[in-house]
Short mmCIF file of C-alpha atoms and ligand atoms in Angstrom, two decimals:
data_model
loop_
_atom_site.label_atom_id
_atom_site.label_comp_id
_atom_site.label_asym_id
_atom_site.label_seq_id
_atom_site.Cartn_x
_atom_site.Cartn_y
_atom_site.Cartn_z
CA MET A 75 75.74 64.64 -1.33
CA LEU A 76 74.75 67.39 -3.66
CA SER A 77 71.55 66.98 -5.50
CA PHE A 78 68.52 67.97 -6.61
CA ILE A 79 65.03 67.28 -7.31
CA ASP A 80 62.96 68.82 -10.11
CA THR A 81 59.38 68.32 -8.54
CA HIS A 82 57.63 70.08 -12.03
CA SER A 83 58.03 68.02 -15.36
CA HIS A 84 56.56 66.72 -18.25
CA ILE A 85 59.31 64.12 -19.63
CA THR A 86 57.04 61.98 -21.46
CA ASP A 87 56.44 64.76 -24.41
CA PRO A 88 56.78 63.08 -27.80
CA ARG A 89 59.85 65.46 -28.18
CA TYR A 90 62.05 63.34 -25.12
CA ASN A 91 64.73 60.85 -25.95
CA LEU A 92 63.92 59.94 -22.47
CA GLU A 93 67.61 57.85 -22.21
CA GLU A 94 69.26 60.30 -22.90
CA ILE A 95 68.12 63.13 -20.65
CA GLU A 96 68.22 60.49 -17.85
CA LYS A 97 71.50 60.44 -18.61
CA HIS A 98 72.15 64.53 -18.60
CA TRP A 99 70.00 64.83 -15.48
CA LYS A 100 72.20 61.84 -13.60
CA GLU A 101 75.34 63.25 -14.72
CA ASN A 102 74.48 66.91 -13.42
CA ASN A 103 72.87 65.58 -9.88
CA ILE A 104 69.77 65.61 -10.43
CA SER A 105 68.82 62.66 -8.04
CA ASN A 106 65.10 62.35 -8.69
CA VAL A 107 62.20 63.61 -11.03
CA PHE A 108 58.40 64.40 -11.09
CA ALA A 109 56.67 63.53 -13.97
CA VAL A 110 53.33 65.70 -13.55
CA SER A 111 50.43 64.40 -16.19
CA TYR A 112 47.11 67.30 -17.38
CA ASP A 113 44.83 64.84 -19.46
CA LYS A 114 43.95 61.73 -19.29
CA LYS A 115 46.07 60.24 -21.65
CA SER A 116 49.30 62.08 -19.38
CA ILE A 117 48.27 60.69 -16.51
CA ILE A 118 48.60 56.43 -17.95
CA ASP A 119 51.66 58.04 -19.33
CA VAL A 120 53.39 59.86 -16.55
CA THR A 121 52.76 56.48 -13.89
CA ASN A 122 54.17 54.12 -16.28
CA VAL A 123 57.54 55.82 -16.63
CA ALA A 124 57.12 56.32 -12.48
CA PHE A 125 56.32 52.64 -11.25
CA ASN A 126 59.33 51.70 -13.96
CA ASN A 127 62.22 53.23 -13.10
CA ASN A 128 62.92 54.09 -10.03
CA ASN A 129 64.04 57.78 -9.46
CA ILE A 130 61.04 58.90 -11.06
CA TYR A 131 57.33 59.80 -9.09
CA ALA A 132 54.38 60.78 -10.72
CA ILE A 133 51.77 62.95 -10.58
CA ILE A 134 48.37 62.97 -11.78
CA GLY A 135 45.64 65.25 -12.40
CA VAL A 136 43.58 67.24 -15.10
CA HIS A 137 45.07 70.70 -15.97
CA PRO A 138 42.43 73.44 -16.32
CA ASP A 139 43.09 73.68 -20.15
CA ASP A 140 42.20 70.09 -20.29
CA CYS A 141 39.34 70.16 -17.99
CA ASP A 142 36.76 68.62 -20.55
CA ASP A 143 38.73 65.37 -19.73
CA TYR A 144 37.64 64.71 -16.08
CA ASN A 145 34.76 62.65 -15.93
CA ASN A 146 34.18 60.31 -13.51
CA GLU A 147 35.68 57.31 -15.62
CA THR A 148 38.72 60.10 -14.70
CA GLU A 149 38.32 60.04 -11.59
CA GLU A 150 37.92 56.20 -10.81
CA LEU A 151 41.42 56.26 -13.06
CA ILE A 152 43.29 58.36 -10.21
CA LYS A 153 41.82 57.13 -7.78
CA SER A 154 43.17 53.44 -8.50
CA LEU A 155 46.57 54.48 -9.98
CA ALA A 156 47.04 56.58 -6.31
CA LYS A 157 47.23 53.55 -4.31
CA ASN A 158 50.92 52.82 -6.05
CA LYS A 159 53.17 54.95 -3.30
CA LYS A 160 55.00 56.41 -6.53
CA VAL A 161 51.65 58.97 -6.86
CA LEU A 162 52.85 62.03 -4.75
CA ALA A 163 50.76 64.23 -5.70
CA ILE A 164 46.74 65.14 -7.19
CA GLY A 165 48.36 67.82 -10.17
CA GLU A 166 48.26 69.82 -11.94
CA ILE A 167 45.02 71.37 -11.52
CA GLY A 168 43.91 74.54 -10.93
CA LEU A 169 42.46 77.66 -13.05
CA ASP A 170 43.94 78.99 -16.00
CA TYR A 171 42.25 81.67 -17.66
CA HIS A 172 44.82 83.12 -19.81
CA GLU A 173 43.06 81.81 -23.35
CA ILE A 174 39.68 82.77 -22.30
CA ASP A 175 37.68 85.61 -22.31
CA ALA A 176 36.66 87.44 -19.44
CA ASN A 177 32.96 87.54 -20.02
CA ASP A 178 33.24 83.30 -20.75
CA PHE A 179 31.87 82.60 -16.91
CA GLU A 180 30.65 78.98 -19.08
CA LYS A 181 34.66 77.86 -19.60
CA LYS A 182 36.00 79.54 -16.05
CA ASN A 183 32.87 77.75 -14.01
CA LYS A 184 33.66 74.46 -15.75
CA GLN A 185 37.45 75.04 -14.74
CA LYS A 186 36.55 76.13 -10.97
CA GLU A 187 34.04 72.49 -10.57
CA VAL A 188 36.57 70.47 -11.79
CA PHE A 189 38.90 71.82 -9.95
CA ILE A 190 37.14 71.92 -6.81
CA SER A 191 36.39 68.25 -7.73
CA GLN A 192 39.40 67.02 -8.00
CA ILE A 193 40.84 69.51 -4.05
CA LYS A 194 37.89 66.85 -2.97
CA LEU A 195 39.73 64.18 -4.29
CA ALA A 196 42.87 64.51 -3.21
CA ASP A 197 41.61 64.97 -0.08
CA GLU A 198 39.59 61.56 -0.10
CA LEU A 199 42.70 60.09 -1.58
CA GLY A 200 44.94 62.16 1.96
CA LEU A 201 47.58 64.12 -1.47
CA PRO A 202 48.31 67.32 -0.87
CA ILE A 203 47.60 69.11 -4.93
CA MET A 204 49.69 70.82 -6.60
CA ILE A 205 48.43 73.82 -8.29
CA HIS A 206 48.62 75.54 -11.38
CA LEU A 207 47.45 78.97 -12.05
CA ARG A 208 47.38 81.75 -14.51
CA ASP A 209 45.46 85.03 -14.93
CA ALA A 210 43.26 83.60 -11.88
CA CYS A 211 44.33 85.18 -9.27
CA LYS A 212 41.22 85.79 -6.84
CA ASP A 213 39.09 82.94 -7.96
CA MET A 214 42.41 81.01 -7.45
CA LEU A 215 42.67 82.64 -3.79
CA ASP A 216 38.12 82.66 -2.92
CA ILE A 217 37.87 78.48 -3.84
CA LEU A 218 41.41 78.09 -1.35
CA HIS A 219 39.40 80.13 1.35
CA ASP A 220 36.16 78.58 0.51
CA TYR A 221 37.38 74.93 0.46
CA SER A 222 40.15 75.58 3.39
CA HIS A 223 38.84 72.14 5.51
CA TYR A 224 39.99 69.82 2.34
CA LEU A 225 43.40 71.67 2.13
CA ASN A 226 44.70 69.63 5.08
CA ASN A 227 47.23 67.54 3.20
CA GLY A 228 49.08 71.23 1.38
CA GLY A 229 50.41 71.10 -1.79
CA ILE A 230 52.53 73.27 -4.14
CA ILE A 231 51.54 76.41 -6.62
CA HIS A 232 53.62 75.42 -9.11
CA CYS A 233 56.08 77.99 -11.57
CA PHE A 234 54.55 80.41 -9.08
CA GLY A 235 53.96 83.98 -10.82
CA GLU A 236 51.95 85.96 -8.18
CA SER A 237 53.01 89.08 -6.77
CA VAL A 238 54.44 89.07 -2.57
CA GLU A 239 51.52 89.50 -1.27
CA THR A 240 49.80 85.98 -2.81
CA TYR A 241 52.92 84.11 -1.62
CA ASP A 242 51.87 85.40 1.82
CA ALA A 243 47.82 84.19 1.50
CA VAL A 244 49.04 81.05 0.29
CA LYS A 245 51.21 80.86 2.96
CA LYS A 246 48.53 81.09 5.27
CA LEU A 247 46.84 78.20 3.75
CA GLY A 248 49.72 75.87 3.80
CA PHE A 249 51.04 75.98 0.28
CA VAL A 250 54.67 76.39 -0.58
CA ILE A 251 56.38 77.77 -3.73
CA GLY A 252 58.26 75.49 -6.84
CA VAL A 253 60.25 78.63 -8.34
CA GLY A 254 61.29 77.41 -12.04
CA GLY A 255 63.06 79.19 -15.10
CA VAL A 256 61.36 82.83 -14.97
CA VAL A 257 63.51 83.18 -11.59
CA THR A 258 66.38 83.29 -14.62
CA PHE A 259 65.07 85.96 -17.04
CA LYS A 260 65.98 89.36 -17.56
CA ASN A 261 61.79 90.41 -16.90
CA GLY A 262 61.60 87.58 -14.04
CA LYS A 263 61.57 90.79 -11.31
CA ARG A 264 58.60 89.62 -10.10
CA LEU A 265 59.63 86.32 -8.74
CA GLN A 266 62.52 87.27 -8.29
CA GLN A 267 61.72 89.96 -5.10
CA VAL A 268 59.32 86.90 -3.85
CA VAL A 269 62.12 84.61 -4.43
CA GLU A 270 63.91 87.49 -1.56
CA HIS A 271 60.72 87.81 0.35
CA ALA A 272 59.68 84.18 1.02
CA ASP A 273 61.24 81.82 3.30
CA VAL A 274 63.87 79.50 2.09
CA ARG A 275 61.67 76.71 4.06
CA ASP A 276 59.09 77.11 1.51
CA ILE A 277 60.66 76.79 -1.93
CA ILE A 278 60.87 73.82 -4.19
CA LEU A 279 63.00 73.93 -7.88
CA GLU A 280 61.08 72.91 -11.48
CA THR A 281 61.90 72.67 -14.25
CA ASP A 282 58.11 72.33 -16.32
CA CYS A 283 60.06 71.10 -18.50
CA PRO A 284 60.16 70.79 -22.25
CA TYR A 285 58.78 74.81 -21.51
CA LEU A 286 60.44 77.40 -19.06
CA THR A 287 64.03 76.65 -20.09
CA PRO A 288 66.23 78.95 -17.63
CA GLU A 289 69.47 81.14 -18.97
CA PRO A 290 71.95 80.40 -20.18
CA PHE A 291 69.69 78.39 -22.80
CA ARG A 292 66.33 80.14 -23.63
CA GLY A 293 65.46 79.32 -26.55
CA GLN A 294 66.57 75.13 -26.29
CA ILE A 295 64.26 72.70 -25.33
CA ASN A 296 64.26 72.77 -21.39
CA GLU A 297 65.17 69.48 -19.53
CA PRO A 298 65.84 68.35 -15.67
CA LYS A 299 69.32 68.72 -15.37
CA ASN A 300 68.68 72.28 -16.05
CA ILE A 301 67.39 72.91 -12.38
CA LEU A 302 71.42 73.80 -11.72
CA TYR A 303 70.85 77.11 -13.22
CA ILE A 304 67.61 77.56 -11.44
CA ALA A 305 69.47 76.58 -8.35
CA GLN A 306 72.31 78.80 -9.03
CA LYS A 307 70.04 81.84 -9.55
CA VAL A 308 67.74 81.11 -6.30
CA CYS A 309 71.46 81.09 -4.23
CA GLU A 310 72.26 84.34 -5.57
CA ILE A 311 68.81 85.76 -4.39
CA LYS A 312 68.93 84.23 -0.77
CA GLY A 313 73.15 84.39 -0.09
CA LEU A 314 73.26 80.71 0.00
CA THR A 315 76.07 78.30 -1.13
CA MET A 316 74.78 74.61 -3.33
CA SER A 317 74.31 72.90 -0.81
CA GLU A 318 73.26 74.24 1.00
CA LEU A 319 70.08 74.85 -0.87
CA SER A 320 70.19 71.40 -1.94
CA GLU A 321 69.45 70.18 1.58
CA ILE A 322 67.02 72.90 2.63
CA THR A 323 65.22 72.20 -0.90
CA ASN A 324 65.74 68.29 -0.52
CA LYS A 325 64.38 68.73 3.07
CA ASN A 326 61.47 70.66 1.82
CA VAL A 327 60.19 68.65 -1.30
CA GLU A 328 60.34 65.47 1.43
CA ARG A 329 57.88 67.61 4.26
CA VAL A 330 55.66 68.55 1.23
CA PHE A 331 55.05 65.13 -0.05
CA PRO A 332 55.56 62.82 2.72
CA ARG A 333 55.41 59.28 0.22
CA PHE A 334 58.22 60.73 -1.31
CA GLY A 335 59.57 61.50 2.25
CA GLY A 336 58.54 58.22 3.31
CA ARG A 337 59.90 56.18 0.47
CA ASN A 338 62.50 54.16 1.93
CA ASN A 339 60.22 53.37 4.51
CA GLY A 340 58.22 50.44 2.62
NI1 NI B 18 53.58 72.56 -16.53
#
């Protein structure tokens, strides 16, 4: 049966009526939605919603923009919540220099420190990591190489927006890429080239809703049902049918997130 999974969403955003968007995604054959945290409060929110809804799963961690939220207490909170098998990965974690002055090494170093702490935490918990990467490609690759012995559980570069060469580099480190709405944009050439070049077994689909609404709905608030428009564009680029892409990407998700793959085994 044709079904898709939204592997990166922020459905606990206060702008949503969860019942309403859940109705939409079910009508559109979205079988599962992964709710991703970014700060301490959203860690509580996404686990609450995942622990109380069969088809929703949680990914918990602290985003680089919110790195001041990361401390011993947050780490203990993540550890205790991650005992629940509905927590699939540590994320979104990473580096984002977009809002940072190029010479602000204090802020950059703080982001790196919090990212590395969470890489180690994910390794300790045996979970993959979901990486947010923006305007920090070189530092990211340096950290992933230096800490590769902590990356045995692999992970995802979410909302991948880098070059074909960076895709090749992260693939070698055991990472797959999250493809989102940007692939449908007129100015999404770079991502379209990556999708064309990439092994389809390295692609998982995501909305990053409420952000990055795909065409033809740009300008409106994004929601998980819009995975279908991202999937259609990926099919067009890869020469696949929707049912072929559904089968392949669902298998990819089960491989990348072992707890999700084993969800029916208790
Ligand atoms: Ni996100």
